[in-house]
mmCIF file of C-alpha atoms in Angstrom:
data_model
loop_
_atom_site.group_PDB
_atom_site.id
_atom_site.type_symbol
_atom_site.label_atom_id
_atom_site.label_comp_id
_atom_site.label_asym_id
_atom_site.label_seq_id
_atom_site.Cartn_x
_atom_site.Cartn_y
_atom_site.Cartn_z
ATOM 1 C CA MET A 19 -2.881 -3.302 25.900
ATOM 2 C CA GLU A 20 -5.453 -6.559 24.979
ATOM 3 C CA TYR A 21 -4.194 -9.871 24.017
ATOM 4 C CA PHE A 22 -3.022 -10.177 20.719
ATOM 5 C CA LYS A 23 -1.102 -12.347 18.234
ATOM 6 C CA PHE A 24 1.997 -10.890 16.064
ATOM 7 C CA HIS A 25 3.060 -12.971 12.977
ATOM 8 C CA ASN A 26 5.315 -11.676 10.370
ATOM 9 C CA PRO A 27 7.467 -14.629 8.516
ATOM 10 C CA THR A 28 9.067 -12.458 5.575
ATOM 11 C CA LYS A 29 12.630 -12.455 5.279
ATOM 12 C CA VAL A 30 14.469 -9.045 4.598
ATOM 13 C CA ILE A 31 17.130 -7.949 2.884
ATOM 14 C CA PHE A 32 17.653 -3.926 3.242
ATOM 15 C CA GLY A 33 20.462 -2.229 1.649
ATOM 16 C CA LYS A 34 22.816 -1.245 -1.371
ATOM 17 C CA GLY A 35 23.319 -3.739 -4.439
ATOM 18 C CA THR A 36 20.724 -6.469 -2.327
ATOM 19 C CA ILE A 37 18.765 -7.028 -5.624
ATOM 20 C CA VAL A 38 21.100 -9.690 -6.659
ATOM 21 C CA LYS A 39 21.056 -11.765 -4.159
ATOM 22 C CA ILE A 40 17.564 -12.548 -5.414
ATOM 23 C CA GLY A 41 18.353 -15.568 -7.628
ATOM 24 C CA GLU A 42 19.890 -17.026 -4.706
ATOM 25 C CA GLU A 43 17.134 -16.958 -2.442
ATOM 26 C CA ILE A 44 14.900 -18.360 -4.837
ATOM 27 C CA LYS A 45 17.142 -21.098 -5.753
ATOM 28 C CA GLU A 46 17.758 -21.956 -2.421
ATOM 29 C CA SER A 47 13.965 -22.271 -1.716
ATOM 30 C CA GLY A 48 14.196 -25.384 -4.056
ATOM 31 C CA ILE A 49 12.483 -23.318 -6.872
ATOM 32 C CA ASN A 50 13.617 -23.315 -10.486
ATOM 33 C CA ARG A 51 10.711 -21.581 -12.481
ATOM 34 C CA VAL A 52 9.241 -18.681 -11.492
ATOM 35 C CA LEU A 53 6.748 -16.035 -13.419
ATOM 36 C CA LEU A 54 8.613 -12.583 -13.563
ATOM 37 C CA LEU A 55 5.955 -9.966 -12.745
ATOM 38 C CA TYR A 56 6.033 -6.313 -13.414
ATOM 39 C CA GLY A 57 4.439 -3.192 -14.158
ATOM 40 C CA GLY A 58 5.071 -0.366 -17.127
ATOM 41 C CA GLY A 59 8.574 -1.403 -17.702
ATOM 42 C CA SER A 60 10.363 1.580 -15.576
ATOM 43 C CA ILE A 61 12.458 -1.792 -14.781
ATOM 44 C CA MET A 62 13.936 -1.968 -17.904
ATOM 45 C CA SER A 63 15.218 2.105 -17.825
ATOM 46 C CA ASN A 64 16.609 1.874 -14.010
ATOM 47 C CA GLY A 65 18.636 -0.968 -13.882
ATOM 48 C CA VAL A 66 16.227 -3.474 -12.180
ATOM 49 C CA TYR A 67 15.754 -5.659 -14.895
ATOM 50 C CA ASN A 68 19.413 -6.359 -15.556
ATOM 51 C CA GLN A 69 20.182 -7.265 -12.431
ATOM 52 C CA VAL A 70 17.032 -9.460 -11.329
ATOM 53 C CA VAL A 71 17.599 -11.321 -14.752
ATOM 54 C CA SER A 72 21.538 -11.771 -14.461
ATOM 55 C CA SER A 73 20.611 -12.943 -10.501
ATOM 56 C CA LEU A 74 18.405 -15.000 -12.049
ATOM 57 C CA LYS A 75 20.340 -16.902 -14.797
ATOM 58 C CA SER A 76 23.609 -16.862 -12.334
ATOM 59 C CA PHE A 77 21.737 -19.434 -9.891
ATOM 60 C CA GLY A 78 19.650 -21.522 -13.139
ATOM 61 C CA VAL A 79 16.294 -20.199 -12.523
ATOM 62 C CA GLU A 80 14.095 -20.154 -15.326
ATOM 63 C CA PHE A 81 11.600 -17.283 -16.042
ATOM 64 C CA VAL A 82 8.303 -16.338 -17.795
ATOM 65 C CA GLU A 83 7.698 -12.664 -18.479
ATOM 66 C CA PHE A 84 4.367 -10.639 -17.881
ATOM 67 C CA GLY A 85 4.366 -6.867 -17.663
ATOM 68 C CA GLY A 86 1.851 -4.768 -17.757
ATOM 69 C CA VAL A 87 0.433 -4.442 -14.472
ATOM 70 C CA GLN A 88 -1.193 -1.518 -14.230
ATOM 71 C CA PRO A 89 -1.107 1.885 -11.183
ATOM 72 C CA ASN A 90 -4.512 0.250 -10.008
ATOM 73 C CA PRO A 91 -4.019 -3.560 -10.933
ATOM 74 C CA VAL A 92 -6.951 -4.888 -12.504
ATOM 75 C CA LEU A 93 -8.502 -8.609 -12.154
ATOM 76 C CA GLU A 94 -8.334 -9.462 -15.728
ATOM 77 C CA HIS A 95 -4.431 -9.089 -16.021
ATOM 78 C CA ALA A 96 -4.270 -10.898 -12.989
ATOM 79 C CA ARG A 97 -6.712 -13.934 -14.247
ATOM 80 C CA LEU A 98 -4.832 -13.525 -17.629
ATOM 81 C CA ALA A 99 -0.873 -14.349 -15.456
ATOM 82 C CA ILE A 100 -2.185 -17.299 -13.793
ATOM 83 C CA GLU A 101 -3.254 -18.947 -16.666
ATOM 84 C CA VAL A 102 0.344 -18.249 -18.025
ATOM 85 C CA MET A 103 1.291 -19.820 -14.792
ATOM 86 C CA LYS A 104 -0.628 -22.975 -15.251
ATOM 87 C CA GLN A 105 0.587 -23.290 -18.606
ATOM 88 C CA ASP A 106 3.802 -22.937 -17.989
ATOM 89 C CA ASN A 107 4.154 -24.977 -15.051
ATOM 90 C CA LEU A 108 5.866 -22.541 -12.864
ATOM 91 C CA GLN A 109 5.919 -22.643 -9.475
ATOM 92 C CA ALA A 110 6.060 -19.188 -7.971
ATOM 93 C CA VAL A 111 5.507 -15.423 -8.333
ATOM 94 C CA LEU A 112 8.322 -13.055 -8.604
ATOM 95 C CA ALA A 113 7.122 -9.437 -7.998
ATOM 96 C CA VAL A 114 9.550 -7.080 -9.527
ATOM 97 C CA GLY A 115 7.818 -3.197 -8.987
ATOM 98 C CA GLY A 116 5.445 -1.005 -6.705
ATOM 99 C CA GLY A 117 2.644 -1.925 -4.071
ATOM 100 C CA SER A 118 0.658 -2.740 -7.744
ATOM 101 C CA VAL A 119 2.966 -5.547 -8.823
ATOM 102 C CA ILE A 120 2.962 -7.156 -5.416
ATOM 103 C CA ASP A 121 -0.535 -6.718 -5.323
ATOM 104 C CA GLU A 122 -1.167 -8.379 -8.409
ATOM 105 C CA ALA A 123 1.212 -11.428 -7.674
ATOM 106 C CA LYS A 124 -0.065 -12.043 -3.866
ATOM 107 C CA SER A 125 -3.869 -12.516 -6.336
ATOM 108 C CA ILE A 126 -1.708 -14.427 -8.610
ATOM 109 C CA ALA A 127 -0.469 -16.298 -5.989
ATOM 110 C CA ALA A 128 -3.710 -16.897 -4.323
ATOM 111 C CA GLY A 129 -6.142 -17.331 -7.090
ATOM 112 C CA TYR A 130 -3.830 -20.279 -8.837
ATOM 113 C CA PHE A 131 -5.845 -22.354 -6.180
ATOM 114 C CA VAL A 132 -8.984 -21.292 -6.713
ATOM 115 C CA ASP A 133 -11.642 -21.706 -9.391
ATOM 116 C CA ASP A 134 -11.850 -18.017 -9.892
ATOM 117 C CA VAL A 135 -9.251 -15.529 -8.314
ATOM 118 C CA TRP A 136 -11.986 -12.559 -7.686
ATOM 119 C CA ASN A 137 -14.042 -15.334 -5.516
ATOM 120 C CA ILE A 138 -11.350 -14.564 -2.638
ATOM 121 C CA PHE A 139 -12.147 -11.278 -2.587
ATOM 122 C CA GLU A 140 -15.653 -11.732 -2.874
ATOM 123 C CA LYS A 141 -15.223 -13.930 0.058
ATOM 124 C CA THR A 142 -16.970 -17.625 -2.131
ATOM 125 C CA GLU A 143 -13.726 -19.135 -2.111
ATOM 126 C CA SER A 144 -11.629 -18.890 0.930
ATOM 127 C CA VAL A 145 -7.348 -18.867 0.392
ATOM 128 C CA GLU A 146 -5.963 -22.490 1.308
ATOM 129 C CA LYS A 147 -2.567 -21.792 -0.061
ATOM 130 C CA ALA A 148 -0.523 -19.560 -2.222
ATOM 131 C CA LEU A 149 1.921 -20.268 -4.239
ATOM 132 C CA PRO A 150 5.767 -18.852 -3.199
ATOM 133 C CA LEU A 151 6.089 -15.728 -3.556
ATOM 134 C CA PHE A 152 9.382 -13.424 -3.896
ATOM 135 C CA THR A 153 9.350 -9.393 -4.421
ATOM 136 C CA VAL A 154 11.853 -7.046 -5.608
ATOM 137 C CA LEU A 155 10.885 -3.165 -4.239
ATOM 138 C CA THR A 156 10.845 -0.297 -6.146
ATOM 139 C CA LEU A 157 8.845 1.916 -4.680
ATOM 140 C CA SER A 158 8.202 2.213 -0.697
ATOM 141 C CA ALA A 159 4.766 2.899 -0.310
ATOM 142 C CA THR A 160 2.069 0.582 0.276
ATOM 143 C CA GLY A 161 4.127 -1.934 3.065
ATOM 144 C CA THR A 162 2.578 -5.272 0.735
ATOM 145 C CA GLU A 163 6.255 -6.263 0.401
ATOM 146 C CA MET A 164 5.989 -7.606 4.433
ATOM 147 C CA ASN A 165 2.060 -7.904 4.756
ATOM 148 C CA SER A 166 -0.681 -10.750 3.704
ATOM 149 C CA PHE A 167 -2.958 -8.075 2.138
ATOM 150 C CA ALA A 168 -3.350 -7.076 -1.469
ATOM 151 C CA VAL A 169 -6.364 -4.711 -3.317
ATOM 152 C CA LEU A 170 -6.863 -5.458 -6.720
ATOM 153 C CA SER A 171 -9.962 -3.948 -8.834
ATOM 154 C CA ASN A 172 -12.807 -5.374 -11.199
ATOM 155 C CA PRO A 173 -13.912 -1.977 -13.044
ATOM 156 C CA ALA A 174 -16.579 -3.621 -14.875
ATOM 157 C CA GLU A 175 -18.288 -3.526 -11.228
ATOM 158 C CA TYR A 176 -16.721 -0.436 -9.859
ATOM 159 C CA LYS A 177 -14.901 -2.554 -7.044
ATOM 160 C CA LYS A 178 -11.648 -1.933 -5.671
ATOM 161 C CA TRP A 179 -11.447 -5.248 -2.667
ATOM 162 C CA ALA A 180 -8.698 -6.107 -0.369
ATOM 163 C CA PHE A 181 -8.218 -9.501 0.862
ATOM 164 C CA GLY A 182 -5.540 -10.561 3.552
ATOM 165 C CA SER A 183 -4.211 -14.480 4.111
ATOM 166 C CA PRO A 184 -1.464 -15.454 6.332
ATOM 167 C CA TYR A 185 -0.136 -17.323 3.483
ATOM 168 C CA SER A 186 0.082 -14.082 1.234
ATOM 169 C CA TYR A 187 2.993 -13.220 3.194
ATOM 170 C CA PRO A 188 6.194 -12.784 0.491
ATOM 171 C CA LYS A 189 8.803 -15.563 1.592
ATOM 172 C CA VAL A 190 11.545 -12.642 0.985
ATOM 173 C CA SER A 191 11.642 -9.047 -0.271
ATOM 174 C CA ILE A 192 14.420 -7.655 -1.051
ATOM 175 C CA ILE A 193 14.458 -3.215 -0.796
ATOM 176 C CA ASP A 194 17.129 -1.559 -2.012
ATOM 177 C CA PRO A 195 16.499 2.420 -1.456
ATOM 178 C CA GLU A 196 19.306 3.100 -3.862
ATOM 179 C CA VAL A 197 17.103 2.346 -7.047
ATOM 180 C CA GLN A 198 14.482 4.853 -5.696
ATOM 181 C CA THR A 199 16.829 7.852 -5.963
ATOM 182 C CA THR A 200 15.749 8.319 -9.264
ATOM 183 C CA LEU A 201 11.911 7.867 -8.924
ATOM 184 C CA PRO A 202 9.707 10.855 -10.198
ATOM 185 C CA TRP A 203 8.865 13.262 -7.782
ATOM 186 C CA ARG A 204 5.003 12.546 -8.152
ATOM 187 C CA GLN A 205 6.003 8.526 -7.044
ATOM 188 C CA THR A 206 8.299 9.713 -4.320
ATOM 189 C CA ILE A 207 5.153 11.838 -2.776
ATOM 190 C CA ASN A 208 2.927 8.951 -3.349
ATOM 191 C CA GLY A 209 5.141 6.723 -1.505
ATOM 192 C CA GLY A 210 4.996 8.928 1.444
ATOM 193 C CA VAL A 211 1.332 9.945 1.507
ATOM 194 C CA ASP A 212 0.601 6.005 1.769
ATOM 195 C CA SER A 213 2.718 5.336 4.350
ATOM 196 C CA LEU A 214 1.829 7.807 6.630
ATOM 197 C CA SER A 215 -1.967 7.192 6.208
ATOM 198 C CA HIS A 216 -1.594 3.388 6.910
ATOM 199 C CA ILE A 217 -0.221 4.647 10.492
ATOM 200 C CA MET A 218 -3.216 7.067 10.485
ATOM 201 C CA GLU A 219 -5.662 4.345 9.725
ATOM 202 C CA LEU A 220 -4.069 2.222 12.620
ATOM 203 C CA TYR A 221 -2.745 5.076 14.964
ATOM 204 C CA PHE A 222 -6.916 6.883 15.398
ATOM 205 C CA ALA A 223 -8.756 3.922 15.809
ATOM 206 C CA GLY A 224 -6.552 1.995 18.714
ATOM 207 C CA ASP A 225 -6.635 1.718 22.512
ATOM 208 C CA ASP A 226 -4.434 3.415 25.243
ATOM 209 C CA ALA A 227 -1.653 1.071 23.970
ATOM 210 C CA GLU A 228 1.264 3.838 24.657
ATOM 211 C CA THR A 229 4.149 0.990 23.264
ATOM 212 C CA THR A 230 2.083 0.944 19.760
ATOM 213 C CA LEU A 231 0.973 4.778 19.734
ATOM 214 C CA SER A 232 5.056 5.909 20.042
ATOM 215 C CA ILE A 233 6.034 3.688 17.882
ATOM 216 C CA ASN A 234 3.629 4.974 15.426
ATOM 217 C CA GLU A 235 3.975 8.789 16.308
ATOM 218 C CA ALA A 236 7.528 7.869 15.442
ATOM 219 C CA LEU A 237 7.276 6.501 12.498
ATOM 220 C CA MET A 238 4.780 9.392 11.018
ATOM 221 C CA ARG A 239 7.112 12.183 12.244
ATOM 222 C CA THR A 240 10.508 10.112 10.711
ATOM 223 C CA ILE A 241 8.135 9.879 7.113
ATOM 224 C CA ILE A 242 7.798 13.213 7.494
ATOM 225 C CA LYS A 243 11.291 14.234 8.187
ATOM 226 C CA SER A 244 12.708 11.915 5.430
ATOM 227 C CA MET A 245 9.820 13.397 3.053
ATOM 228 C CA ASP A 246 11.276 17.202 3.939
ATOM 229 C CA GLU A 247 14.633 15.976 3.119
ATOM 230 C CA LEU A 248 14.285 14.822 -0.497
ATOM 231 C CA LEU A 249 11.975 17.487 -1.329
ATOM 232 C CA ILE A 250 15.540 19.078 -0.986
ATOM 233 C CA ASP A 251 17.461 16.189 -2.556
ATOM 234 C CA GLU A 252 15.970 13.365 -4.012
ATOM 235 C CA ARG A 253 19.413 11.687 -4.384
ATOM 236 C CA ASN A 254 19.009 11.633 -0.726
ATOM 237 C CA TYR A 255 20.102 8.149 0.119
ATOM 238 C CA GLN A 256 19.787 8.032 4.214
ATOM 239 C CA ALA A 257 16.498 9.924 3.363
ATOM 240 C CA ARG A 258 15.223 7.136 0.851
ATOM 241 C CA ALA A 259 16.456 4.473 3.336
ATOM 242 C CA GLU A 260 14.748 5.638 6.346
ATOM 243 C CA LEU A 261 11.052 6.209 4.675
ATOM 244 C CA ALA A 262 11.431 3.327 2.893
ATOM 245 C CA TRP A 263 11.910 1.053 6.222
ATOM 246 C CA SER A 264 9.211 3.156 7.508
ATOM 247 C CA ALA A 265 6.766 2.209 4.769
ATOM 248 C CA SER A 266 7.578 -1.146 5.098
ATOM 249 C CA LEU A 267 6.837 -1.346 8.882
ATOM 250 C CA ALA A 268 3.491 1.057 8.282
ATOM 251 C CA LEU A 269 2.021 -1.817 7.644
ATOM 252 C CA SER A 270 3.732 -4.648 9.028
ATOM 253 C CA GLY A 271 1.477 -5.559 11.514
ATOM 254 C CA ILE A 272 3.468 -4.332 14.231
ATOM 255 C CA THR A 273 1.622 -0.575 13.923
ATOM 256 C CA GLY A 274 -1.643 -2.634 14.506
ATOM 257 C CA VAL A 275 -0.766 -4.029 17.673
ATOM 258 C CA SER A 276 -4.198 -3.112 20.155
ATOM 259 C CA MET A 277 -5.068 -0.799 17.324
ATOM 260 C CA ASN A 278 -9.037 -2.415 17.092
ATOM 261 C CA GLY A 279 -8.631 -3.420 12.957
ATOM 262 C CA GLY A 280 -7.896 0.127 12.405
ATOM 263 C CA GLU A 281 -10.246 2.381 10.784
ATOM 264 C CA TRP A 282 -9.765 2.153 7.339
ATOM 265 C CA ALA A 283 -12.674 4.375 6.332
ATOM 266 C CA VAL A 284 -10.639 6.547 3.996
ATOM 267 C CA HIS A 285 -9.283 3.818 2.269
ATOM 268 C CA ARG A 286 -12.663 2.248 1.518
ATOM 269 C CA ILE A 287 -14.074 5.499 0.433
ATOM 270 C CA GLU A 288 -10.554 6.106 -1.881
ATOM 271 C CA HIS A 289 -10.679 2.794 -3.201
ATOM 272 C CA ALA A 290 -14.551 4.166 -4.523
ATOM 273 C CA ILE A 291 -12.307 7.526 -6.043
ATOM 274 C CA SER A 292 -9.268 5.134 -7.827
ATOM 275 C CA VAL A 293 -11.525 2.582 -9.709
ATOM 276 C CA MET A 294 -13.936 5.024 -10.974
ATOM 277 C CA PHE A 295 -11.617 7.381 -11.813
ATOM 278 C CA PRO A 296 -8.266 5.007 -12.629
ATOM 279 C CA GLU A 297 -5.613 7.914 -13.902
ATOM 280 C CA VAL A 298 -6.111 8.996 -9.719
ATOM 281 C CA ALA A 299 -3.247 7.116 -7.957
ATOM 282 C CA HIS A 300 -4.199 5.378 -4.960
ATOM 283 C CA ALA A 301 -1.703 8.268 -2.609
ATOM 284 C CA GLU A 302 -3.330 11.263 -4.321
ATOM 285 C CA GLY A 303 -7.088 10.252 -3.476
ATOM 286 C CA LEU A 304 -5.937 9.269 0.219
ATOM 287 C CA ALA A 305 -3.910 13.053 0.587
ATOM 288 C CA VAL A 306 -7.314 14.461 -0.568
ATOM 289 C CA LEU A 307 -9.337 12.384 1.654
ATOM 290 C CA PHE A 308 -7.805 11.886 4.852
ATOM 291 C CA PRO A 309 -7.811 16.185 6.257
ATOM 292 C CA ALA A 310 -11.804 16.101 4.900
ATOM 293 C CA TRP A 311 -12.006 12.691 7.116
ATOM 294 C CA ILE A 312 -9.958 14.195 9.987
ATOM 295 C CA LYS A 313 -12.022 17.321 10.040
ATOM 296 C CA TYR A 314 -15.560 15.157 10.229
ATOM 297 C CA VAL A 315 -14.791 12.575 12.720
ATOM 298 C CA ASN A 316 -12.396 13.897 15.375
ATOM 299 C CA SER A 317 -14.882 14.726 17.866
ATOM 300 C CA ASN A 318 -15.686 11.311 18.355
ATOM 301 C CA SER A 319 -12.086 10.858 19.555
ATOM 302 C CA PRO A 320 -10.770 14.197 20.988
ATOM 303 C CA LYS A 321 -8.089 13.323 23.324
ATOM 304 C CA ARG A 322 -6.548 10.716 20.456
ATOM 305 C CA PHE A 323 -6.328 13.621 17.775
ATOM 306 C CA GLU A 324 -5.316 16.002 20.143
ATOM 307 C CA ARG A 325 -2.251 13.701 20.832
ATOM 308 C CA TRP A 326 -1.733 13.124 17.401
ATOM 309 C CA ALA A 327 -1.510 16.729 16.691
ATOM 310 C CA LYS A 328 0.846 17.656 19.492
ATOM 311 C CA ASN A 329 3.138 14.496 18.868
ATOM 312 C CA VAL A 330 3.638 14.533 15.393
ATOM 313 C CA PHE A 331 3.322 18.340 14.388
ATOM 314 C CA ASN A 332 4.110 19.929 18.032
ATOM 315 C CA GLU A 333 0.277 21.809 17.680
ATOM 316 C CA ASN A 334 -1.773 22.050 20.765
ATOM 317 C CA THR A 335 -5.114 21.592 19.108
ATOM 318 C CA VAL A 336 -6.432 19.049 16.320
ATOM 319 C CA GLU A 337 -7.566 22.479 14.244
ATOM 320 C CA GLU A 338 -3.553 23.005 14.133
ATOM 321 C CA GLY A 339 -3.012 19.531 13.660
ATOM 322 C CA ILE A 340 -5.002 18.990 10.613
ATOM 323 C CA GLU A 341 -3.732 22.901 9.259
ATOM 324 C CA ALA A 342 -0.470 21.060 10.165
ATOM 325 C CA LEU A 343 -1.366 18.593 7.694
ATOM 326 C CA LEU A 344 -2.535 20.281 4.922
ATOM 327 C CA ASN A 345 0.481 22.348 4.745
ATOM 328 C CA THR A 346 2.615 18.888 5.172
ATOM 329 C CA LEU A 347 0.733 17.592 1.759
ATOM 330 C CA LYS A 348 1.080 20.826 -0.243
ATOM 331 C CA LYS A 349 4.351 21.509 0.761
ATOM 332 C CA TRP A 350 5.088 18.049 -0.826
ATOM 333 C CA LYS A 351 3.165 19.039 -3.891
ATOM 334 C CA ALA A 352 0.475 16.560 -3.179
ATOM 335 C CA PRO A 353 -3.078 17.252 -3.861
ATOM 336 C CA THR A 354 -5.703 18.165 -1.283
ATOM 337 C CA SER A 355 -9.141 18.451 -2.743
ATOM 338 C CA LEU A 356 -11.390 16.444 -5.162
ATOM 339 C CA ALA A 357 -10.749 19.733 -7.364
ATOM 340 C CA GLU A 358 -7.227 18.704 -8.120
ATOM 341 C CA ILE A 359 -7.744 15.242 -9.440
ATOM 342 C CA ASN A 360 -10.492 16.240 -11.583
ATOM 343 C CA VAL A 361 -13.307 14.878 -9.143
ATOM 344 C CA ASP A 362 -16.230 17.285 -9.427
ATOM 345 C CA LYS A 363 -19.537 17.453 -7.113
ATOM 346 C CA SER A 364 -21.540 15.268 -9.489
ATOM 347 C CA TYR A 365 -20.074 12.286 -8.906
ATOM 348 C CA ILE A 366 -20.411 12.230 -4.709
ATOM 349 C CA PRO A 367 -23.340 10.649 -4.867
ATOM 350 C CA ARG A 368 -22.438 8.043 -7.418
ATOM 351 C CA LEU A 369 -18.695 7.285 -5.341
ATOM 352 C CA ALA A 370 -20.737 7.345 -1.767
ATOM 353 C CA GLU A 371 -22.669 4.429 -3.279
ATOM 354 C CA ILE A 372 -19.489 2.681 -4.420
ATOM 355 C CA ALA A 373 -17.759 3.100 -1.026
ATOM 356 C CA MET A 374 -20.828 1.470 0.844
ATOM 357 C CA LYS A 375 -20.558 -1.835 -1.540
ATOM 358 C CA GLN A 376 -19.055 -3.911 1.405
ATOM 359 C CA GLY A 377 -21.200 -1.950 4.111
ATOM 360 C CA THR A 378 -20.518 0.415 6.665
ATOM 361 C CA LEU A 379 -17.094 1.559 7.258
ATOM 362 C CA GLY A 380 -14.974 3.305 10.270
ATOM 363 C CA ASN A 381 -14.279 2.595 13.535
ATOM 364 C CA ILE A 382 -14.536 5.304 16.164
ATOM 365 C CA LYS A 383 -17.514 6.807 14.114
ATOM 366 C CA LYS A 384 -19.580 4.548 12.146
ATOM 367 C CA ILE A 385 -19.601 5.614 8.404
ATOM 368 C CA GLU A 386 -23.041 5.388 6.113
ATOM 369 C CA TYR A 387 -24.054 7.055 2.830
ATOM 370 C CA ASP A 388 -24.863 10.455 4.225
ATOM 371 C CA ASP A 389 -21.544 10.451 5.661
ATOM 372 C CA VAL A 390 -19.680 9.377 2.732
ATOM 373 C CA VAL A 391 -21.255 12.509 1.279
ATOM 374 C CA LYS A 392 -20.140 14.769 3.567
ATOM 375 C CA ILE A 393 -16.392 13.921 4.030
ATOM 376 C CA LEU A 394 -16.836 14.370 0.198
ATOM 377 C CA GLU A 395 -18.066 17.939 0.277
ATOM 378 C CA ILE A 396 -15.566 18.165 2.933
ATOM 379 C CA ALA A 397 -12.829 17.646 0.424
ATOM 380 C CA LEU A 398 -14.324 19.509 -2.551
#
């Protein structure tokens, strides 16, 4: 195991009935005025909005609402939110929603202090500080509620890029799995696929750090088991809770110890898909791409992929592991081909160009333009 530093300052409050604690947590932090950021309005129908607003009012926390965050959050919306923050002298951001809402909230909190928020993603300005961020999670998937990373889309330039900063960890994240029991199955699929993919991105790139590898294998098995149970009963609280905590841990830092920074080639290629086709959910693209990527690169690290097949799926060969992954995704009703997400072969050259905008991809195998084309062709 190599030298590493581990730091995660996010306070997590987990369990049934915990949303009502958000007002107290914000008030105890010395904050009186927040931006209440959310997405398309589902929090109005599932009771989350009322719980949040009631808690804020109970503790005298004023708020300005700003809805409309898209499933693939976009630059212009974040810019508008920053202007609202400045005009209304708001002190912090409260993100209520899934990963997209929290990612945009991180962009707003950091972008508040720079000339333009997109400069952070282009790395022409650095994050030296950020406004405090609080989250109430309504969809467990990305793990952003417990890490320092965010993704934002710039559709005009076909860029869907990420940034990370130690100033961007949420101060407090509240996770009540019970509010996720009424999610549409498509969103549950996306949560399971996204969290599973985060672990795989780290697992396949790592050294022989047995502790981290074993943690990652256990989390992958737990995600698969929980998803299988939810397929039978979507209101199974225990399965929801296990999936929620696994999703948070999946990208919390603990799964990346001695994993050489991870692979992230699949994510980079997927970002090209969802910035070009914003109607495609991030996790849908990942479900399509991961089996194809494994087929293409597994010979570069055969022992790790064989271990994955055996310890996660109880299969003896990589090929059997790939088949087990595909069968699992199909059982969950996730797409496993580009055709299923309405991306045909004619788009492959352009998608490869977009994926390569930030340079070479990958770790165990360096992925260039021609490699991206081949991976996408496998995924057809």
